[in-house]
Amino acid sequence: MNSETGKTALITGASSGIGQELAKLFAQDGYNLVLVGRSDEKLDRLGEVFKSNYGTDQVTVITKDLAQEDAAQDVYNQVKAKGITVNVLVNDAGVGLYGLFATDTDWEREKSMIHLNVLSLTQMTKLFLYDMLARNEGKILNLASLLSITPSPLMAVYAGTKAYVYNFTQSLVNELKDTNVSITALLPNATDTDFFNKANAENTKITDELQDPVMVAKAGYDALMAGKPKIVPGGLKNKSYEVMAYVAPQEALAALMRDKMSQKPEPEEKEPMISLAWGIGFGIAVIAGIALTIGYKNASPYDKVRYKYKAKSASDALSNTLSSVFDKVAHSVVDAYQTTKGKAEKFAHKEEEMLEDATA
């Protein structure tokens, strides 16, 4: 369907993974493309595929390593020199690095990662956003991560860069709310791309639960087109991870992520940490229970009905997440959560009865 013929989308990191799948979606929808990456050969081949399969009118390839100083400015200058108007900017390019920050990782690679994931993304956004606001038209998609909202030992600097991307994007959502320009953060879980190989994390436990990049790209594309501020692809499981990131203690989240990012055990090794899982589950339960009771206590009678419904939905989603996250110890974690949730609901019900008696 060529619904957007004549418009142009600029995609960084388009040569593979989520970026390539996003470029395909834009091509299918009739956009002209500006593809930015380090390999002109890959991007040229991709452009020919789009022209052949989707009838893409114009594919412009810009070979540039965005980890270099002022690379974003050079990309912008080339686009302007070609007379191209960028209607959609997709900041997908990014890399990771695995290992203990103090002893395992290399500073030059970390500095390059910060430049790519943070500085170039910010400069690309600033340059093209200015033109979009002048036209009062445009869309931007920034690739964040579920790690944007949780600590991630063994990928500390990468997680820090993605926390920046998410916070930066949500701040701009507010700044742009009275315009026809929108910006969206895409927060995928671990995805089946070459990311973990390049980050030297190919044998970590998290790689056993990789998501399909086609699904991730489609979710991001749809959210971008709808002007949503953020999207967490992957259905209930990943949205429940998001809920957990907001209510669980940071120390518990860090311990959980440290385990997920650790190397896969040898076949004869046993999975440890039943007590850790219990502690995480109990911590989540306590925080969620407190939030439930305080929120209910301060609500109006009308809002209490809505609050109870939302709290039940969130708690059920969290329980579903816990049952999938903690595998062998899931039942103990969920029991801890449901026990505390039950106490909170009894407290809320008792207060409701007292309120009814007082107003009778």
mmCIF file of C-alpha atoms in Angstrom:
data_model
loop_
_atom_site.group_PDB
_atom_site.id
_atom_site.type_symbol
_atom_site.label_atom_id
_atom_site.label_comp_id
_atom_site.label_asym_id
_atom_site.label_seq_id
_atom_site.Cartn_x
_atom_site.Cartn_y
_atom_site.Cartn_z
ATOM 1 C CA MET A 1 0.000 0.000 0.000
ATOM 2 C CA ASN A 2 1.619 3.258 -1.130
ATOM 3 C CA SER A 3 -0.242 5.570 1.241
ATOM 4 C CA GLU A 4 2.725 7.843 1.885
ATOM 5 C CA THR A 5 4.175 8.268 -1.605
ATOM 6 C CA GLY A 6 6.392 11.333 -1.722
ATOM 7 C CA LYS A 7 7.325 11.315 1.950
ATOM 8 C CA THR A 8 10.793 10.313 3.146
ATOM 9 C CA ALA A 9 11.936 8.314 6.166
ATOM 10 C CA LEU A 10 15.559 8.433 7.328
ATOM 11 C CA ILE A 11 16.612 5.296 9.199
ATOM 12 C CA THR A 12 19.942 4.799 10.953
ATOM 13 C CA GLY A 13 21.149 1.259 11.590
ATOM 14 C CA ALA A 14 19.063 0.042 8.643
ATOM 15 C CA SER A 15 21.447 -2.646 7.399
ATOM 16 C CA SER A 16 20.215 -5.358 9.799
ATOM 17 C CA GLY A 17 17.972 -6.242 12.708
ATOM 18 C CA ILE A 18 15.161 -3.972 13.882
ATOM 19 C CA GLY A 19 16.355 -1.130 11.643
ATOM 20 C CA GLN A 20 16.128 -3.254 8.521
ATOM 21 C CA GLU A 21 12.639 -4.445 9.432
ATOM 22 C CA LEU A 22 11.549 -0.852 10.042
ATOM 23 C CA ALA A 23 12.976 0.205 6.674
ATOM 24 C CA LYS A 24 10.962 -2.589 5.047
ATOM 25 C CA LEU A 25 7.745 -1.335 6.658
ATOM 26 C CA PHE A 26 8.369 2.205 5.411
ATOM 27 C CA ALA A 27 9.089 0.865 1.927
ATOM 28 C CA GLN A 28 5.881 -1.164 1.945
ATOM 29 C CA ASP A 29 3.966 1.977 2.914
ATOM 30 C CA GLY A 30 5.326 3.983 -0.025
ATOM 31 C CA TYR A 31 8.014 6.082 1.663
ATOM 32 C CA ASN A 32 11.208 7.134 -0.034
ATOM 33 C CA LEU A 33 14.176 6.128 2.089
ATOM 34 C CA VAL A 34 17.431 7.547 3.365
ATOM 35 C CA LEU A 35 19.442 4.643 4.766
ATOM 36 C CA VAL A 36 22.396 5.486 7.014
ATOM 37 C CA GLY A 37 25.029 2.966 8.045
ATOM 38 C CA ARG A 38 28.660 1.919 7.831
ATOM 39 C CA SER A 39 28.229 -0.588 4.991
ATOM 40 C CA ASP A 40 27.190 0.970 1.694
ATOM 41 C CA GLU A 41 27.273 -2.473 0.048
ATOM 42 C CA LYS A 42 24.593 -3.873 2.381
ATOM 43 C CA LEU A 43 22.462 -0.765 2.121
ATOM 44 C CA ASP A 44 22.739 -0.657 -1.668
ATOM 45 C CA ARG A 45 21.529 -4.260 -1.863
ATOM 46 C CA LEU A 46 18.700 -3.482 0.511
ATOM 47 C CA GLY A 47 17.679 -0.486 -1.592
ATOM 48 C CA GLU A 48 17.524 -2.630 -4.713
ATOM 49 C CA VAL A 49 15.300 -5.140 -2.909
ATOM 50 C CA PHE A 50 12.914 -2.380 -1.841
ATOM 51 C CA LYS A 51 12.741 -0.952 -5.346
ATOM 52 C CA SER A 52 12.088 -4.382 -6.823
ATOM 53 C CA ASN A 53 9.606 -5.650 -4.231
ATOM 54 C CA TYR A 54 7.754 -2.494 -3.214
ATOM 55 C CA GLY A 55 8.326 -0.031 -6.018
ATOM 56 C CA THR A 56 10.225 2.404 -3.814
ATOM 57 C CA ASP A 57 10.859 5.528 -5.890
ATOM 58 C CA GLN A 58 14.005 6.801 -4.215
ATOM 59 C CA VAL A 59 16.551 5.173 -1.925
ATOM 60 C CA THR A 60 19.468 7.320 -0.801
ATOM 61 C CA VAL A 61 22.385 5.595 0.922
ATOM 62 C CA ILE A 62 24.670 7.594 3.207
ATOM 63 C CA THR A 63 27.735 5.725 4.430
ATOM 64 C CA LYS A 64 28.631 7.054 7.857
ATOM 65 C CA ASP A 65 29.907 5.752 11.186
ATOM 66 C CA LEU A 66 27.721 7.637 13.647
ATOM 67 C CA ALA A 67 30.136 6.849 16.473
ATOM 68 C CA GLN A 68 32.488 9.467 15.011
ATOM 69 C CA GLU A 69 32.617 13.143 15.979
ATOM 70 C CA ASP A 70 30.102 15.325 14.104
ATOM 71 C CA ALA A 71 28.879 12.384 12.027
ATOM 72 C CA ALA A 72 25.260 13.410 12.622
ATOM 73 C CA GLN A 73 25.967 16.906 11.339
ATOM 74 C CA ASP A 74 27.537 15.464 8.201
ATOM 75 C CA VAL A 75 24.493 13.254 7.561
ATOM 76 C CA TYR A 76 22.213 16.263 7.960
ATOM 77 C CA ASN A 77 24.363 18.342 5.606
ATOM 78 C CA GLN A 78 24.272 15.623 2.941
ATOM 79 C CA VAL A 79 20.489 15.327 3.199
ATOM 80 C CA LYS A 80 20.053 19.089 2.866
ATOM 81 C CA ALA A 81 22.471 19.237 -0.074
ATOM 82 C CA LYS A 82 20.355 16.638 -1.902
ATOM 83 C CA GLY A 83 17.205 18.672 -1.304
ATOM 84 C CA ILE A 84 15.534 15.889 0.686
ATOM 85 C CA THR A 85 12.824 16.659 3.232
ATOM 86 C CA VAL A 86 12.850 14.111 6.055
ATOM 87 C CA ASN A 87 9.304 13.497 7.285
ATOM 88 C CA VAL A 88 10.206 10.640 9.627
ATOM 89 C CA LEU A 89 13.466 10.149 11.535
ATOM 90 C CA VAL A 90 14.271 6.737 13.002
ATOM 91 C CA ASN A 91 17.243 6.678 15.387
ATOM 92 C CA ASP A 92 17.834 2.928 15.445
ATOM 93 C CA ALA A 93 21.643 2.672 15.299
ATOM 94 C CA GLY A 94 23.168 1.499 18.562
ATOM 95 C CA VAL A 95 25.602 -0.982 20.094
ATOM 96 C CA GLY A 96 26.159 -2.698 23.427
ATOM 97 C CA LEU A 97 29.115 -3.963 25.426
ATOM 98 C CA TYR A 98 29.168 -6.834 27.908
ATOM 99 C CA GLY A 99 31.288 -7.283 31.024
ATOM 100 C CA LEU A 100 32.122 -5.912 34.461
ATOM 101 C CA PHE A 101 32.563 -2.159 34.119
ATOM 102 C CA ALA A 102 35.605 -1.845 36.382
ATOM 103 C CA THR A 103 37.708 -4.712 35.037
ATOM 104 C CA ASP A 104 36.331 -6.281 31.849
ATOM 105 C CA THR A 105 35.269 -3.584 29.422
ATOM 106 C CA ASP A 106 37.377 -1.321 27.245
ATOM 107 C CA TRP A 107 37.029 2.451 27.657
ATOM 108 C CA GLU A 108 37.530 3.253 23.980
ATOM 109 C CA ARG A 109 34.643 0.961 23.055
ATOM 110 C CA GLU A 110 32.504 2.453 25.808
ATOM 111 C CA LYS A 111 33.291 5.977 24.667
ATOM 112 C CA SER A 112 32.367 5.029 21.099
ATOM 113 C CA MET A 113 29.122 3.457 22.346
ATOM 114 C CA ILE A 114 28.166 6.566 24.299
ATOM 115 C CA HIS A 115 28.842 8.690 21.236
ATOM 116 C CA LEU A 116 26.671 6.492 19.027
ATOM 117 C CA ASN A 117 23.843 5.719 21.445
ATOM 118 C CA VAL A 118 23.608 9.171 23.023
ATOM 119 C CA LEU A 119 25.464 11.999 21.297
ATOM 120 C CA SER A 120 24.663 11.165 17.675
ATOM 121 C CA LEU A 121 21.057 10.304 18.483
ATOM 122 C CA THR A 122 20.653 13.601 20.296
ATOM 123 C CA GLN A 123 22.267 15.639 17.528
ATOM 124 C CA MET A 124 20.269 13.871 14.799
ATOM 125 C CA THR A 125 17.089 14.603 16.742
ATOM 126 C CA LYS A 126 17.995 18.250 17.269
ATOM 127 C CA LEU A 127 18.878 18.913 13.625
ATOM 128 C CA PHE A 128 15.873 17.241 12.010
ATOM 129 C CA LEU A 129 13.385 18.210 14.740
ATOM 130 C CA TYR A 130 14.123 21.893 14.093
ATOM 131 C CA ASP A 131 13.060 21.486 10.463
ATOM 132 C CA MET A 132 9.993 19.454 11.426
ATOM 133 C CA LEU A 133 8.817 22.167 13.793
ATOM 134 C CA ALA A 134 9.335 24.791 11.101
ATOM 135 C CA ARG A 135 6.919 22.771 8.910
ATOM 136 C CA ASN A 136 4.797 21.742 11.915
ATOM 137 C CA GLU A 137 4.894 18.180 10.620
ATOM 138 C CA GLY A 138 7.002 15.101 11.311
ATOM 139 C CA LYS A 139 7.611 11.994 13.394
ATOM 140 C CA ILE A 140 10.635 10.618 15.280
ATOM 141 C CA LEU A 141 11.216 7.100 16.605
ATOM 142 C CA ASN A 142 14.029 6.562 19.116
ATOM 143 C CA LEU A 143 15.165 3.044 19.962
ATOM 144 C CA ALA A 144 15.307 2.715 23.734
ATOM 145 C CA SER A 145 15.046 -0.617 25.589
ATOM 146 C CA LEU A 146 13.352 -2.282 28.530
ATOM 147 C CA LEU A 147 16.770 -1.745 30.130
ATOM 148 C CA SER A 148 15.924 1.971 29.996
ATOM 149 C CA ILE A 149 13.877 1.511 33.164
ATOM 150 C CA THR A 150 15.888 -1.070 35.087
ATOM 151 C CA PRO A 151 19.498 -1.425 36.241
ATOM 152 C CA SER A 152 21.528 -3.918 34.209
ATOM 153 C CA PRO A 153 24.751 -5.220 35.763
ATOM 154 C CA LEU A 154 27.236 -6.525 33.184
ATOM 155 C CA MET A 155 25.854 -4.049 30.643
ATOM 156 C CA ALA A 156 25.930 -0.986 32.861
ATOM 157 C CA VAL A 157 27.027 1.631 30.335
ATOM 158 C CA TYR A 158 24.681 0.364 27.625
ATOM 159 C CA ALA A 159 21.731 0.433 30.038
ATOM 160 C CA GLY A 160 22.741 3.948 31.051
ATOM 161 C CA THR A 161 22.686 5.135 27.450
ATOM 162 C CA LYS A 162 19.230 3.658 26.927
ATOM 163 C CA ALA A 163 17.948 5.257 30.138
ATOM 164 C CA TYR A 164 19.077 8.557 28.642
ATOM 165 C CA VAL A 165 17.284 7.851 25.351
ATOM 166 C CA TYR A 166 14.024 7.054 27.127
ATOM 167 C CA ASN A 167 14.135 10.048 29.482
ATOM 168 C CA PHE A 168 15.169 12.380 26.659
ATOM 169 C CA THR A 169 12.336 11.146 24.444
ATOM 170 C CA GLN A 170 9.655 11.457 27.115
ATOM 171 C CA SER A 171 10.816 14.991 27.911
ATOM 172 C CA LEU A 172 10.417 15.926 24.251
ATOM 173 C CA VAL A 173 6.961 14.347 24.197
ATOM 174 C CA ASN A 174 5.887 17.075 26.587
ATOM 175 C CA GLU A 175 7.695 19.839 24.685
ATOM 176 C CA LEU A 176 5.983 18.798 21.438
ATOM 177 C CA LYS A 177 2.474 18.212 22.793
ATOM 178 C CA ASP A 178 0.987 21.331 21.199
ATOM 179 C CA THR A 179 2.500 20.695 17.762
ATOM 180 C CA ASN A 180 1.909 18.318 14.860
ATOM 181 C CA VAL A 181 5.297 16.697 15.482
ATOM 182 C CA SER A 182 5.407 13.511 17.568
ATOM 183 C CA ILE A 183 8.202 11.475 19.113
ATOM 184 C CA THR A 184 8.031 7.846 20.236
ATOM 185 C CA ALA A 185 10.303 5.620 22.329
ATOM 186 C CA LEU A 186 10.516 1.934 21.403
ATOM 187 C CA LEU A 187 11.337 -0.260 24.431
ATOM 188 C CA PRO A 188 11.923 -3.835 23.255
ATOM 189 C CA ASN A 189 13.113 -6.721 25.351
ATOM 190 C CA ALA A 190 16.123 -8.717 24.123
ATOM 191 C CA THR A 191 15.674 -9.211 20.367
ATOM 192 C CA ASP A 192 17.027 -11.785 17.941
ATOM 193 C CA THR A 193 19.557 -9.644 16.079
ATOM 194 C CA ASP A 194 23.351 -9.554 15.898
ATOM 195 C CA PHE A 195 23.408 -7.256 18.934
ATOM 196 C CA PHE A 196 24.526 -9.856 21.486
ATOM 197 C CA ASN A 197 27.268 -11.220 19.257
ATOM 198 C CA LYS A 198 28.722 -7.755 18.717
ATOM 199 C CA ALA A 199 28.460 -7.024 22.451
ATOM 200 C CA ASN A 200 30.319 -10.270 23.351
ATOM 201 C CA ALA A 201 27.208 -11.462 25.195
ATOM 202 C CA GLU A 202 26.163 -14.306 22.924
ATOM 203 C CA ASN A 203 26.247 -16.973 25.678
ATOM 204 C CA THR A 204 24.179 -15.124 28.286
ATOM 205 C CA LYS A 205 20.941 -16.507 29.719
ATOM 206 C CA ILE A 206 18.887 -13.685 28.239
ATOM 207 C CA THR A 207 19.587 -15.012 24.746
ATOM 208 C CA ASP A 208 17.264 -17.955 25.490
ATOM 209 C CA GLU A 209 14.243 -15.625 25.367
ATOM 210 C CA LEU A 210 14.910 -13.464 22.310
ATOM 211 C CA GLN A 211 12.032 -11.758 20.511
ATOM 212 C CA ASP A 212 11.337 -11.620 16.797
ATOM 213 C CA PRO A 213 12.665 -8.373 15.248
ATOM 214 C CA VAL A 214 9.761 -8.409 12.774
ATOM 215 C CA MET A 215 7.295 -8.208 15.680
ATOM 216 C CA VAL A 216 9.332 -5.527 17.458
ATOM 217 C CA ALA A 217 9.598 -3.369 14.326
ATOM 218 C CA LYS A 218 5.876 -3.663 13.564
ATOM 219 C CA ALA A 219 4.946 -2.622 17.094
ATOM 220 C CA GLY A 220 7.316 0.349 16.908
ATOM 221 C CA TYR A 221 6.064 1.351 13.461
ATOM 222 C CA ASP A 222 2.412 1.243 14.504
ATOM 223 C CA ALA A 223 3.097 3.257 17.675
ATOM 224 C CA LEU A 224 5.091 5.827 15.690
ATOM 225 C CA MET A 225 2.291 6.279 13.153
ATOM 226 C CA ALA A 226 -0.266 6.610 15.953
ATOM 227 C CA GLY A 227 1.845 9.278 17.682
ATOM 228 C CA LYS A 228 2.192 7.296 20.903
ATOM 229 C CA PRO A 229 4.881 8.428 23.372
ATOM 230 C CA LYS A 230 6.211 4.901 23.948
ATOM 231 C CA ILE A 231 5.641 1.253 23.125
ATOM 232 C CA VAL A 232 6.730 -1.951 24.876
ATOM 233 C CA PRO A 233 6.399 -4.755 22.275
ATOM 234 C CA GLY A 234 5.749 -8.355 23.160
ATOM 235 C CA GLY A 235 2.323 -8.403 24.769
ATOM 236 C CA LEU A 236 1.424 -8.933 28.404
ATOM 237 C CA LYS A 237 4.702 -10.508 29.473
ATOM 238 C CA ASN A 238 6.866 -7.515 28.570
ATOM 239 C CA LYS A 239 4.299 -4.967 29.731
ATOM 240 C CA SER A 240 4.305 -6.771 33.060
ATOM 241 C CA TYR A 241 8.092 -6.474 33.149
ATOM 242 C CA GLU A 242 7.517 -2.739 32.827
ATOM 243 C CA VAL A 243 5.104 -2.774 35.780
ATOM 244 C CA MET A 244 7.649 -4.731 37.817
ATOM 245 C CA ALA A 245 10.350 -2.168 36.984
ATOM 246 C CA TYR A 246 8.173 0.553 38.506
ATOM 247 C CA VAL A 247 7.207 -1.226 41.731
ATOM 248 C CA ALA A 248 10.101 -3.527 42.643
ATOM 249 C CA PRO A 249 13.097 -2.380 44.718
ATOM 250 C CA GLN A 250 16.065 -1.420 42.569
ATOM 251 C CA GLU A 251 18.335 -3.847 44.425
ATOM 252 C CA ALA A 252 15.996 -6.722 43.584
ATOM 253 C CA LEU A 253 15.791 -5.674 39.944
ATOM 254 C CA ALA A 254 19.570 -5.421 39.724
ATOM 255 C CA ALA A 255 19.932 -8.922 41.189
ATOM 256 C CA LEU A 256 17.389 -10.295 38.730
ATOM 257 C CA MET A 257 19.092 -8.648 35.747
ATOM 258 C CA ARG A 258 22.520 -9.767 36.952
ATOM 259 C CA ASP A 259 21.261 -13.352 36.820
ATOM 260 C CA LYS A 260 19.701 -12.892 33.372
ATOM 261 C CA MET A 261 22.888 -11.351 31.993
ATOM 262 C CA SER A 262 25.167 -13.997 33.479
ATOM 263 C CA GLN A 263 26.673 -16.780 31.397
ATOM 264 C CA LYS A 264 24.582 -19.869 30.802
ATOM 265 C CA PRO A 265 25.380 -22.615 33.330
ATOM 266 C CA GLU A 266 27.016 -25.836 32.341
ATOM 267 C CA PRO A 267 24.532 -28.715 31.966
ATOM 268 C CA GLU A 268 25.515 -30.277 35.284
ATOM 269 C CA GLU A 269 25.103 -27.025 37.224
ATOM 270 C CA LYS A 270 21.891 -26.390 39.117
ATOM 271 C CA GLU A 271 19.948 -23.148 39.012
ATOM 272 C CA PRO A 272 20.462 -21.433 42.382
ATOM 273 C CA MET A 273 18.750 -18.515 44.059
ATOM 274 C CA ILE A 274 15.414 -19.805 45.319
ATOM 275 C CA SER A 275 15.817 -17.501 48.310
ATOM 276 C CA LEU A 276 16.720 -14.614 45.996
ATOM 277 C CA ALA A 277 13.586 -15.170 43.936
ATOM 278 C CA TRP A 278 11.512 -15.260 47.122
ATOM 279 C CA GLY A 279 13.098 -12.005 48.238
ATOM 280 C CA ILE A 280 12.382 -10.359 44.918
ATOM 281 C CA GLY A 281 8.802 -11.552 44.932
ATOM 282 C CA PHE A 282 8.258 -10.433 48.521
ATOM 283 C CA GLY A 283 9.783 -7.030 47.802
ATOM 284 C CA ILE A 284 7.504 -6.562 44.808
ATOM 285 C CA ALA A 285 4.539 -7.652 46.876
ATOM 286 C CA VAL A 286 5.278 -5.202 49.670
ATOM 287 C CA ILE A 287 5.747 -2.233 47.349
ATOM 288 C CA ALA A 288 2.670 -3.092 45.303
ATOM 289 C CA GLY A 289 0.613 -3.625 48.455
ATOM 290 C CA ILE A 290 1.646 -0.262 49.876
ATOM 291 C CA ALA A 291 0.866 1.463 46.605
ATOM 292 C CA LEU A 292 -2.552 -0.194 46.501
ATOM 293 C CA THR A 293 -3.556 0.777 50.045
ATOM 294 C CA ILE A 294 -2.231 4.351 49.929
ATOM 295 C CA GLY A 295 -3.781 5.035 46.558
ATOM 296 C CA TYR A 296 -7.093 3.571 47.675
ATOM 297 C CA LYS A 297 -7.088 5.458 50.963
ATOM 298 C CA ASN A 298 -6.644 8.855 49.283
ATOM 299 C CA ALA A 299 -9.163 8.263 46.482
ATOM 300 C CA SER A 300 -12.745 9.530 46.251
ATOM 301 C CA PRO A 301 -15.548 6.932 46.494
ATOM 302 C CA TYR A 302 -16.024 7.090 42.711
ATOM 303 C CA ASP A 303 -12.310 6.736 42.007
ATOM 304 C CA LYS A 304 -12.061 3.822 44.396
ATOM 305 C CA VAL A 305 -14.108 1.656 42.059
ATOM 306 C CA ARG A 306 -11.825 2.561 39.146
ATOM 307 C CA TYR A 307 -8.732 2.181 41.297
ATOM 308 C CA LYS A 308 -9.711 -1.308 42.450
ATOM 309 C CA TYR A 309 -10.263 -2.369 38.848
ATOM 310 C CA LYS A 310 -6.912 -0.971 37.670
ATOM 311 C CA ALA A 311 -5.071 -2.395 40.670
ATOM 312 C CA LYS A 312 -6.544 -5.820 40.027
ATOM 313 C CA SER A 313 -5.551 -5.655 36.349
ATOM 314 C CA ALA A 314 -1.995 -4.567 37.171
ATOM 315 C CA SER A 315 -1.570 -7.173 39.899
ATOM 316 C CA ASP A 316 -2.871 -9.971 37.698
ATOM 317 C CA ALA A 317 -0.477 -8.901 34.929
ATOM 318 C CA LEU A 318 2.379 -8.856 37.405
ATOM 319 C CA SER A 319 1.495 -12.310 38.629
ATOM 320 C CA ASN A 320 1.533 -13.594 35.054
ATOM 321 C CA THR A 321 4.945 -12.064 34.524
ATOM 322 C CA LEU A 322 6.383 -13.556 37.677
ATOM 323 C CA SER A 323 5.152 -16.988 36.680
ATOM 324 C CA SER A 324 7.190 -16.781 33.481
ATOM 325 C CA VAL A 325 10.221 -14.933 34.820
ATOM 326 C CA PHE A 326 11.167 -17.096 37.751
ATOM 327 C CA ASP A 327 10.688 -20.486 36.111
ATOM 328 C CA LYS A 328 11.360 -23.090 38.801
ATOM 329 C CA VAL A 329 10.517 -20.860 41.782
ATOM 330 C CA ALA A 330 7.599 -19.017 40.254
ATOM 331 C CA HIS A 331 4.954 -20.473 42.541
ATOM 332 C CA SER A 332 6.648 -19.242 45.699
ATOM 333 C CA VAL A 333 7.068 -15.755 44.264
ATOM 334 C CA VAL A 334 3.481 -15.461 43.063
ATOM 335 C CA ASP A 335 2.192 -16.814 46.390
ATOM 336 C CA ALA A 336 4.138 -14.113 48.207
ATOM 337 C CA TYR A 337 2.729 -11.454 45.936
ATOM 338 C CA GLN A 338 -0.856 -12.703 46.096
ATOM 339 C CA THR A 339 -0.713 -12.994 49.896
ATOM 340 C CA THR A 340 0.300 -9.366 50.297
ATOM 341 C CA LYS A 341 -2.161 -8.290 47.601
ATOM 342 C CA GLY A 342 -4.929 -10.099 49.500
ATOM 343 C CA LYS A 343 -4.044 -8.292 52.725
ATOM 344 C CA ALA A 344 -4.078 -4.957 50.906
ATOM 345 C CA GLU A 345 -7.485 -5.663 49.374
ATOM 346 C CA LYS A 346 -8.891 -6.719 52.775
ATOM 347 C CA PHE A 347 -7.575 -3.451 54.199
ATOM 348 C CA ALA A 348 -9.181 -1.481 51.386
ATOM 349 C CA HIS A 349 -12.486 -3.358 51.746
ATOM 350 C CA LYS A 350 -12.544 -2.716 55.479
ATOM 351 C CA GLU A 351 -11.945 0.991 54.933
ATOM 352 C CA GLU A 352 -14.742 1.071 52.356
ATOM 353 C CA GLU A 353 -17.149 -0.433 54.889
ATOM 354 C CA MET A 354 -16.098 2.174 57.447
ATOM 355 C CA LEU A 355 -16.691 4.920 54.896
ATOM 356 C CA GLU A 356 -20.154 3.569 54.124
ATOM 357 C CA ASP A 357 -21.009 3.387 57.837
ATOM 358 C CA ALA A 358 -19.820 6.958 58.333
ATOM 359 C CA THR A 359 -21.917 8.293 55.477
ATOM 360 C CA ALA A 360 -25.034 6.211 56.223
#
